[in-house]
Amino acid sequence: MPIFHAMDPPIIPRILWTHLEQHLTLFPAVALLGPRQVGKTTLARAIADAPGHTGRPEPGLYLDLENPRHLDRLSDARGYLGSVRNRLVVLDEIHRVPELFRTLRGIIDDRIRDGERAGHFLILGSASMDLMRQSGESLAGRIGYLALDPLDIREVERAHAERLWTRGGFPRSFLAPDEAASALWRRNFLRTYLERDIPMLGPRIPTETLRRFWTMLAHSQGGLWRASVLARSLGVDGKTVVRYLDLLVDLLLVRRLPPLHVNVRKRLVKSPRVYIRDSGIVHALLGLDTWDDVLGHPVAGKSWEGFVVETLIRAASDRAQASFYRTATGVEIDLVLELPGGVVWAVEIKRGIAKAPGRSLRTALDDVGPDRAFVVYGGDERYPLPGDVEAVGLAAMVEELVEQVG
C-alpha cells in the first residue's frame, strides 16, 4: 500500500487499494461502487496515477461524466477511448451515460483479441442497482466489482476509534476540524442525498417522506424489520415501504442482516435486523452532534452495536456469511459469522463492561454451538468469561478475525 502525501483533507490509505490492484490485473473493467463522498474518486485517481500500479506506461485518464467538458470528449466515445489505449481510463458517475456500457464492450473485446486482457477501465458508481444491472448485461464476464465502504477501525489510529464511532467513516466527516464541522458536513450530506442524489439514482420518492423513513430507521437502529409499522407511520402501503428500504440497501447506506436458521426445536424470528451502516449518519439523523449527545441518547447502545456489526462484517470479507440468532422468546446472539472452512464465531456486543453471560446468551450459544464465542465491548482489556466466552475490545477482535479469514 503506497504512502499518500498530505492534502486538504488528508488522504487516508485505504485497505481496498490492494484488492483494486488485483482486480485490475484480472478484469478488463472494474466497477468501484459505494455511497457518494466515501472516497471512490480519490482512490481511483491515486491508483490510476501511481507509476507501475496499473501495468500501463502512462498515467491514468480521469473523466467525470458530470463535467460537460469531459462529457463532450465522449461524443465519439469509441474513437476517443480508442485513442488513449495505453492509459487506464477512470469513468466517474457512469450512470449518467448508461449507453456507454455497450461501447466499452466493443472496445474491450477488440483489445482482448489483441492480447490485452486486463486493466482498461475503472468505473465509479454510487452502487445503484441500475448501474450494476447495466454493466452486468453489457460487460458480463469482462467486469469485476468492488465496494468501497466508509473508513473503518483498521484505517485510522486506534486512539481515534471513539471519534470514528461518533462521526462515522465518511472521510470529510471523520477528518473535520471539530465536532461542529463534522455535524454540519453530515447534515449537508443528508440533504444532498435526499434532494439530489437519490432522485437521480433511484425511483422518485418525496424528499420529506424518505427523510422521515430514514430517521425512523435511525430511531430503531438494529431493530427487527417491521414493514407494517413503518408503513402506517408514513401513510403508505407495505410494498412501498419495502421499496424504500430496498433503495437504501442498494445504495449501500443500510444493511439488512438476515436471521440465522438452524435446526433447533424453537420458533425463530424470520425478519431481518436493519442497520444504518454508518454510525455518523445515525447520529446526524437524530440530531446528535457531539460525543456527549450520543452517550446521553437512548440509541447509544444500538448505535455502538451497529458500528461493531459493520466493522466485523467488513473485516470478515465477502467470504463469510453474517447473520443474527433470535428465538420468538427473545433468546439471541447479536452476530453470527460463518467463516471459511465451516468455522462459526458468535459475537455478543456490549457498549459497557463485559460481564458473565446471562441465561439468555448461554441458551443461545447452546442452540448455535459456535466454535468460538466473544463479547465485544467498549474497552481494550481482554479476559475470559464463564462458559468459554472471551471479552475482547473491537480493535483486537478485528485483528483476530482478519488473521482467521486470511
C-alpha positions as MATLAB code, in Angstrom:
seq = 'MPIFHAMDPPIIPRILWTHLEQHLTLFPAVALLGPRQVGKTTLARAIADAPGHTGRPEPGLYLDLENPRHLDRLSDARGYLGSVRNRLVVLDEIHRVPELFRTLRGIIDDRIRDGERAGHFLILGSASMDLMRQSGESLAGRIGYLALDPLDIREVERAHAERLWTRGGFPRSFLAPDEAASALWRRNFLRTYLERDIPMLGPRIPTETLRRFWTMLAHSQGGLWRASVLARSLGVDGKTVVRYLDLLVDLLLVRRLPPLHVNVRKRLVKSPRVYIRDSGIVHALLGLDTWDDVLGHPVAGKSWEGFVVETLIRAASDRAQASFYRTATGVEIDLVLELPGGVVWAVEIKRGIAKAPGRSLRTALDDVGPDRAFVVYGGDERYPLPGDVEAVGLAAMVEELVEQVG';
ca = [
       0.000    0.000    0.000;
       1.543    3.351   -1.001;
       2.226    6.350    1.216;
       0.000    9.291    0.268;
       1.033   12.920    0.538;
      -0.974   15.238    2.776;
      -3.894   17.065    1.205;
      -6.898   19.040    2.412;
      -8.431   16.935    3.833;
      -5.595   14.428    4.326;
      -5.841   11.250    2.282;
      -6.026    8.126    4.383;
      -4.540    4.951    2.855;
      -7.397    2.567    2.114;
      -7.349   -1.181    2.644;
      -9.139   -1.651   -0.670;
      -6.102   -0.379   -2.618;
      -4.516   -3.849   -2.829;
      -7.778   -5.532   -3.828;
      -8.337   -2.920   -6.518;
      -4.863   -3.527   -7.914;
      -5.548   -7.263   -8.034;
      -8.863   -6.782   -9.826;
      -7.226   -4.558  -12.426;
      -4.797   -7.370  -13.265;
      -7.675   -9.826  -13.739;
     -10.538   -7.906  -15.381;
     -10.698   -5.582  -18.406;
     -13.071   -3.344  -16.430;
     -13.537   -2.904  -12.687;
     -16.560   -1.217  -11.103;
     -15.791    0.554   -7.834;
     -19.117    1.094   -6.084;
     -20.045    2.916   -2.910;
     -22.002    5.826   -1.474;
     -21.276    9.375   -2.501;
     -18.358   11.057   -0.705;
     -16.902    7.770    0.519;
     -13.620    8.360   -1.316;
     -14.048    6.471   -4.604;
     -12.728    9.284   -6.789;
      -9.727    9.920   -4.540;
      -8.765    6.246   -4.508;
      -9.350    5.777   -8.243;
      -7.276    8.803   -9.241;
      -4.474    7.806   -6.891;
      -4.228    4.267   -8.251;
      -4.565    5.417  -11.877;
      -1.697    7.857  -11.468;
       0.579    5.573   -9.439;
       3.570    4.566  -11.630;
       3.554    0.883  -12.444;
       0.468    0.014  -10.465;
      -1.800   -0.347  -13.491;
       0.771   -2.073  -15.669;
       0.457    0.712  -18.243;
       3.247    3.062  -19.327;
       1.299    6.318  -18.980;
      -0.645    7.876  -16.080;
      -4.360    7.233  -15.986;
      -7.033    9.415  -17.541;
      -9.876   10.661  -15.331;
     -13.241   11.575  -16.868;
     -16.016   12.987  -14.699;
     -19.245   12.423  -16.612;
     -20.944   15.206  -14.657;
     -18.435   17.621  -16.207;
     -19.731   18.897  -19.595;
     -16.205   19.286  -20.958;
     -15.350   15.687  -20.121;
     -18.665   14.512  -21.470;
     -18.035   16.306  -24.768;
     -14.935   14.172  -25.318;
     -17.205   11.141  -25.477;
     -19.422   12.422  -28.281;
     -17.451    9.883  -30.332;
     -16.747    7.580  -27.401;
     -15.310    4.712  -29.386;
     -12.920    6.953  -31.285;
     -11.794    8.926  -28.245;
     -11.337    5.966  -25.894;
      -9.575    4.088  -28.665;
      -7.013    6.909  -28.841;
      -5.997    6.508  -25.168;
      -5.226    2.811  -25.361;
      -2.135    2.937  -23.152;
      -3.880    4.554  -20.202;
      -6.208    3.272  -17.515;
      -9.393    5.290  -18.015;
     -11.410    6.221  -14.923;
     -15.068    6.893  -15.717;
     -16.784    8.643  -12.820;
     -20.590    8.893  -12.476;
     -21.090    6.496  -15.365;
     -24.779    6.075  -14.520;
     -25.271    9.411  -16.296;
     -24.283    7.813  -19.622;
     -25.624    4.232  -19.460;
     -25.326    3.778  -23.220;
     -21.550    3.921  -22.755;
     -21.516    0.344  -21.474;
     -22.143   -1.079  -24.956;
     -19.299    0.984  -26.370;
     -16.983   -0.270  -23.635;
     -17.891   -3.846  -24.501;
     -16.815   -3.393  -28.113;
     -13.547   -1.694  -27.135;
     -12.740   -4.364  -24.547;
     -13.464   -7.208  -26.967;
     -11.178   -5.632  -29.573;
      -8.364   -5.326  -27.053;
      -8.816   -8.871  -25.774;
      -8.425  -10.119  -29.349;
      -5.179   -8.147  -29.476;
      -3.936   -9.874  -26.339;
      -4.669   -7.058  -23.857;
      -6.791   -8.809  -21.292;
      -6.982   -6.586  -18.199;
      -6.826   -3.115  -16.687;
      -8.560   -0.950  -19.303;
     -11.372    0.833  -17.439;
     -12.134    1.722  -13.831;
     -15.820    2.587  -13.500;
     -17.134    4.525  -10.492;
     -20.749    4.458   -9.413;
     -22.893    5.131   -6.384;
     -23.984    1.498   -6.147;
     -27.407    1.820   -7.689;
     -28.903   -1.426   -8.887;
     -29.406    0.166  -12.289;
     -25.670    0.641  -12.674;
     -24.943   -2.946  -11.672;
     -27.630   -4.302  -13.989;
     -26.480   -2.223  -16.951;
     -22.853   -3.179  -16.527;
     -23.693   -6.802  -15.839;
     -25.735   -7.137  -19.021;
     -23.236   -5.394  -21.287;
     -19.956   -6.455  -19.691;
     -20.755   -9.920  -18.358;
     -17.511  -11.834  -17.930;
     -15.468   -8.685  -18.501;
     -16.026   -6.757  -15.265;
     -15.219   -7.219  -11.596;
     -16.962   -5.446   -8.728;
     -15.606   -3.917   -5.544;
     -17.379   -1.836   -2.900;
     -15.618    0.983   -1.060;
     -17.053    1.450    2.418;
     -16.578    4.367    4.797;
     -13.405    4.301    6.886;
     -13.152    1.543    9.432;
     -11.045    0.946   12.501;
      -8.168   -0.579   10.512;
      -7.725    2.640    8.529;
      -7.457    5.075   11.444;
      -5.259    5.294   14.506;
      -6.607    3.156   17.334;
      -6.785    6.233   19.586;
      -9.389    7.683   17.207;
     -11.816    4.755   17.397;
     -14.311    6.647   19.547;
     -14.239    9.571   17.122;
     -14.850    7.131   14.274;
     -17.951    5.813   16.056;
     -19.297    9.285   16.828;
     -18.597   10.949   13.479;
     -18.806    7.917   11.217;
     -16.428    6.880    8.485;
     -17.095    9.304    5.642;
     -13.632   10.892    5.297;
     -14.708   14.547    5.419;
     -16.850   13.926    8.477;
     -14.160   11.966   10.303;
     -11.381   14.429    9.393;
     -13.359   17.603   10.147;
     -11.513   20.016   12.485;
     -14.114   19.729   15.250;
     -17.445   18.143   16.162;
     -19.482   21.095   14.915;
     -17.845   20.993   11.480;
     -18.364   17.227   11.275;
     -22.045   17.532   12.192;
     -22.521   20.314    9.631;
     -20.926   18.185    6.904;
     -23.205   15.241    7.706;
     -26.347   17.380    7.713;
     -25.463   18.715    4.288;
     -24.570   15.218    3.090;
     -28.063   14.017    4.051;
     -29.713   16.985    2.374;
     -27.754   16.471   -0.844;
     -28.512   12.766   -0.908;
     -32.217   13.321   -0.325;
     -32.691   16.236   -2.712;
     -30.242   15.376   -5.500;
     -28.566   12.003   -5.433;
     -31.355    9.585   -4.572;
     -33.790   11.085   -7.123;
     -31.046   10.713   -9.736;
     -30.039    7.177   -8.754;
     -33.349    5.582   -7.913;
     -37.119    5.920   -8.137;
     -38.544    9.320   -7.297;
     -39.694    9.424   -3.677;
     -40.877   12.600   -1.908;
     -37.859   14.028   -0.082;
     -39.637   14.566    3.215;
     -41.125   11.072    3.170;
     -37.728    9.475    2.625;
     -36.166   11.653    5.349;
     -38.853   10.537    7.792;
     -38.293    6.913    6.808;
     -34.523    7.198    7.200;
     -34.981    8.887   10.595;
     -37.335    6.121   11.739;
     -34.651    3.599   10.854;
     -32.167    5.585   12.954;
     -34.508    5.560   15.964;
     -34.927    1.794   15.608;
     -31.275    1.085   14.730;
     -30.635   -2.650   14.863;
     -34.301   -3.476   15.322;
     -36.291   -6.164   13.593;
     -37.820   -5.092   10.292;
     -41.487   -4.221   10.816;
     -42.776   -3.071    7.457;
     -46.391   -2.698    8.578;
     -45.473   -0.428   11.498;
     -43.356    1.857    9.341;
     -45.944    1.876    6.568;
     -48.685    3.047    8.954;
     -46.443    5.795   10.322;
     -45.654    7.047    6.825;
     -49.160    6.641    5.449;
     -48.093    4.284    2.663;
     -48.644    0.597    1.963;
     -46.303   -2.231    2.902;
     -44.915   -2.740   -0.594;
     -43.979    0.930   -0.809;
     -42.041    0.915    2.445;
     -40.200   -2.230    1.305;
     -39.257   -0.354   -1.864;
     -37.838    2.485    0.275;
     -35.713    0.000    2.195;
     -34.550   -1.746   -0.985;
     -33.349    1.576   -2.357;
     -31.231    2.421    0.703;
     -29.810   -1.102    0.761;
     -28.936   -0.878   -2.951;
     -27.093    2.372   -2.300;
     -25.023    0.698    0.458;
     -26.459    3.052    3.067;
     -28.462    0.456    5.001;
     -27.757   -3.194    5.845;
     -30.332   -5.963    6.154;
     -28.814   -8.563    8.481;
     -30.624  -11.879    7.950;
     -31.628  -14.237   10.765;
     -29.718  -17.473   11.197;
     -31.730  -20.590   10.538;
     -30.542  -23.625   12.478;
     -32.153  -26.948   13.156;
     -33.464  -26.357   16.680;
     -36.873  -27.130   18.091;
     -37.655  -23.491   18.686;
     -39.573  -20.870   16.802;
     -37.079  -18.455   15.254;
     -37.725  -14.942   14.047;
     -37.876  -14.600   10.269;
     -37.484  -10.819    9.924;
     -34.051   -9.308    9.288;
     -32.450   -6.700   11.502;
     -31.953   -3.330    9.860;
     -28.912   -1.132   10.479;
     -27.950    2.212    9.009;
     -24.417    1.287    8.024;
     -22.595    4.469    9.054;
     -22.889    5.438   12.724;
     -22.228    9.104   11.958;
     -25.301    9.159    9.697;
     -27.370    7.599   12.514;
     -26.284   10.407   14.821;
     -26.894   13.109   12.209;
     -30.439   11.873   11.548;
     -31.147   12.079   15.274;
     -29.505   15.492   15.736;
     -26.675   14.138   17.908;
     -23.776   16.448   17.125;
     -21.345   15.708   19.960;
     -19.886   12.813   21.903;
     -21.950   13.811   24.933;
     -25.114   13.984   22.801;
     -24.564   10.415   21.618;
     -23.813    8.979   25.049;
     -26.869   10.691   26.543;
     -29.297    9.338   23.940;
     -31.185    6.013   24.175;
     -29.791    4.985   20.767;
     -26.194    4.887   22.072;
     -26.169    1.147   22.751;
     -27.729    0.199   19.425;
     -25.543    2.682   17.576;
     -22.456    1.036   19.072;
     -23.884   -2.370   18.155;
     -24.345   -1.296   14.546;
     -20.830    0.142   14.468;
     -19.379   -3.157   15.687;
     -21.538   -5.271   13.360;
     -20.481   -3.239   10.331;
     -16.806   -3.278   11.333;
     -16.694   -7.034   11.859;
     -18.579   -7.879    8.673;
     -16.094   -5.824    6.664;
     -13.147   -7.468    8.424;
     -14.598  -10.917    7.712;
     -14.684  -10.127    3.970;
     -17.202  -11.407    1.447;
     -16.014  -14.950    2.078;
     -18.030  -15.029    5.313;
     -21.763  -15.234    5.934;
     -23.167  -12.893    8.589;
     -26.451  -13.267   10.441;
     -28.010  -12.994   13.908;
     -29.774  -15.571   16.040;
     -33.045  -14.887   17.823;
     -35.908  -17.042   19.015;
     -39.503  -15.935   19.442;
     -38.867  -15.790   23.210;
     -36.006  -13.305   22.828;
     -33.012  -15.633   23.171;
     -30.423  -14.117   20.851;
     -26.871  -13.611   19.631;
     -26.116  -10.227   18.044;
     -23.844  -11.531   15.274;
     -23.045  -14.983   13.946;
     -20.162  -15.230   11.474;
     -19.822  -18.366    9.354;
     -16.210  -18.180    8.225;
     -14.340  -20.083    5.502;
     -13.773  -23.695    6.391;
     -17.076  -24.038    8.210;
     -15.857  -22.185   11.320;
     -18.605  -20.382   13.254;
     -17.997  -17.464   15.611;
     -20.704  -15.983   17.828;
     -20.421  -12.348   18.915;
     -22.401  -10.570   21.607;
     -21.977   -6.786   21.660;
     -21.933   -4.550   24.739;
     -21.085   -0.890   24.995;
     -20.156   -1.072   28.696;
     -18.143   -3.543   30.725;
     -18.436   -7.137   29.532;
     -19.951   -9.281   32.275;
     -20.544  -13.014   32.629;
     -23.020  -14.252   30.006;
     -26.598  -14.276   31.208;
     -29.022  -17.146   30.866;
     -30.344  -15.906   27.510;
     -26.900  -15.798   25.886;
     -25.890  -19.163   27.364;
     -29.049  -20.718   25.911;
     -28.398  -19.124   22.510;
     -24.822  -20.424   22.482;
     -26.057  -23.920   23.319;
     -28.502  -23.685   20.396;
     -25.975  -22.467   17.832;
     -22.899  -24.354   19.044;
     -20.235  -21.944   17.721;
     -16.565  -22.847   17.573;
     -15.743  -19.661   19.487;
     -17.789  -17.086   21.370;
     -16.926  -13.474   22.162;
     -18.329  -10.457   23.911;
     -17.072   -7.359   22.091;
     -17.229   -4.336   24.376;
     -16.064   -0.742   24.508;
     -12.816   -1.361   26.407;
      -9.362   -2.649   25.457;
      -8.611   -5.326   28.042;
      -9.031   -8.961   27.038;
     -10.173  -11.520   29.597;
     -12.039  -14.832   29.840;
     -15.678  -15.114   30.868;
     -17.503  -18.210   32.118;
     -18.677  -20.711   29.526;
     -15.690  -20.481   27.157;
     -16.552  -16.903   26.204;
     -13.909  -14.188   25.741;
     -14.338  -10.481   26.392;
     -12.393   -8.500   23.817;
     -12.134   -4.931   22.526;
     -13.184   -4.128   18.981;
      -9.709   -3.463   17.569;
      -8.307   -6.740   18.901;
     -11.364   -8.603   17.633;
     -10.847   -7.205   14.143;
      -7.189   -8.264   14.161;
      -8.073  -11.815   15.144;
     -10.853  -12.015   12.586;
      -8.611  -10.799    9.755;
      -5.995  -13.382   10.754;
      -8.641  -16.125   10.792;
     -10.030  -15.418    7.313;
      -6.585  -14.830    5.830;
];
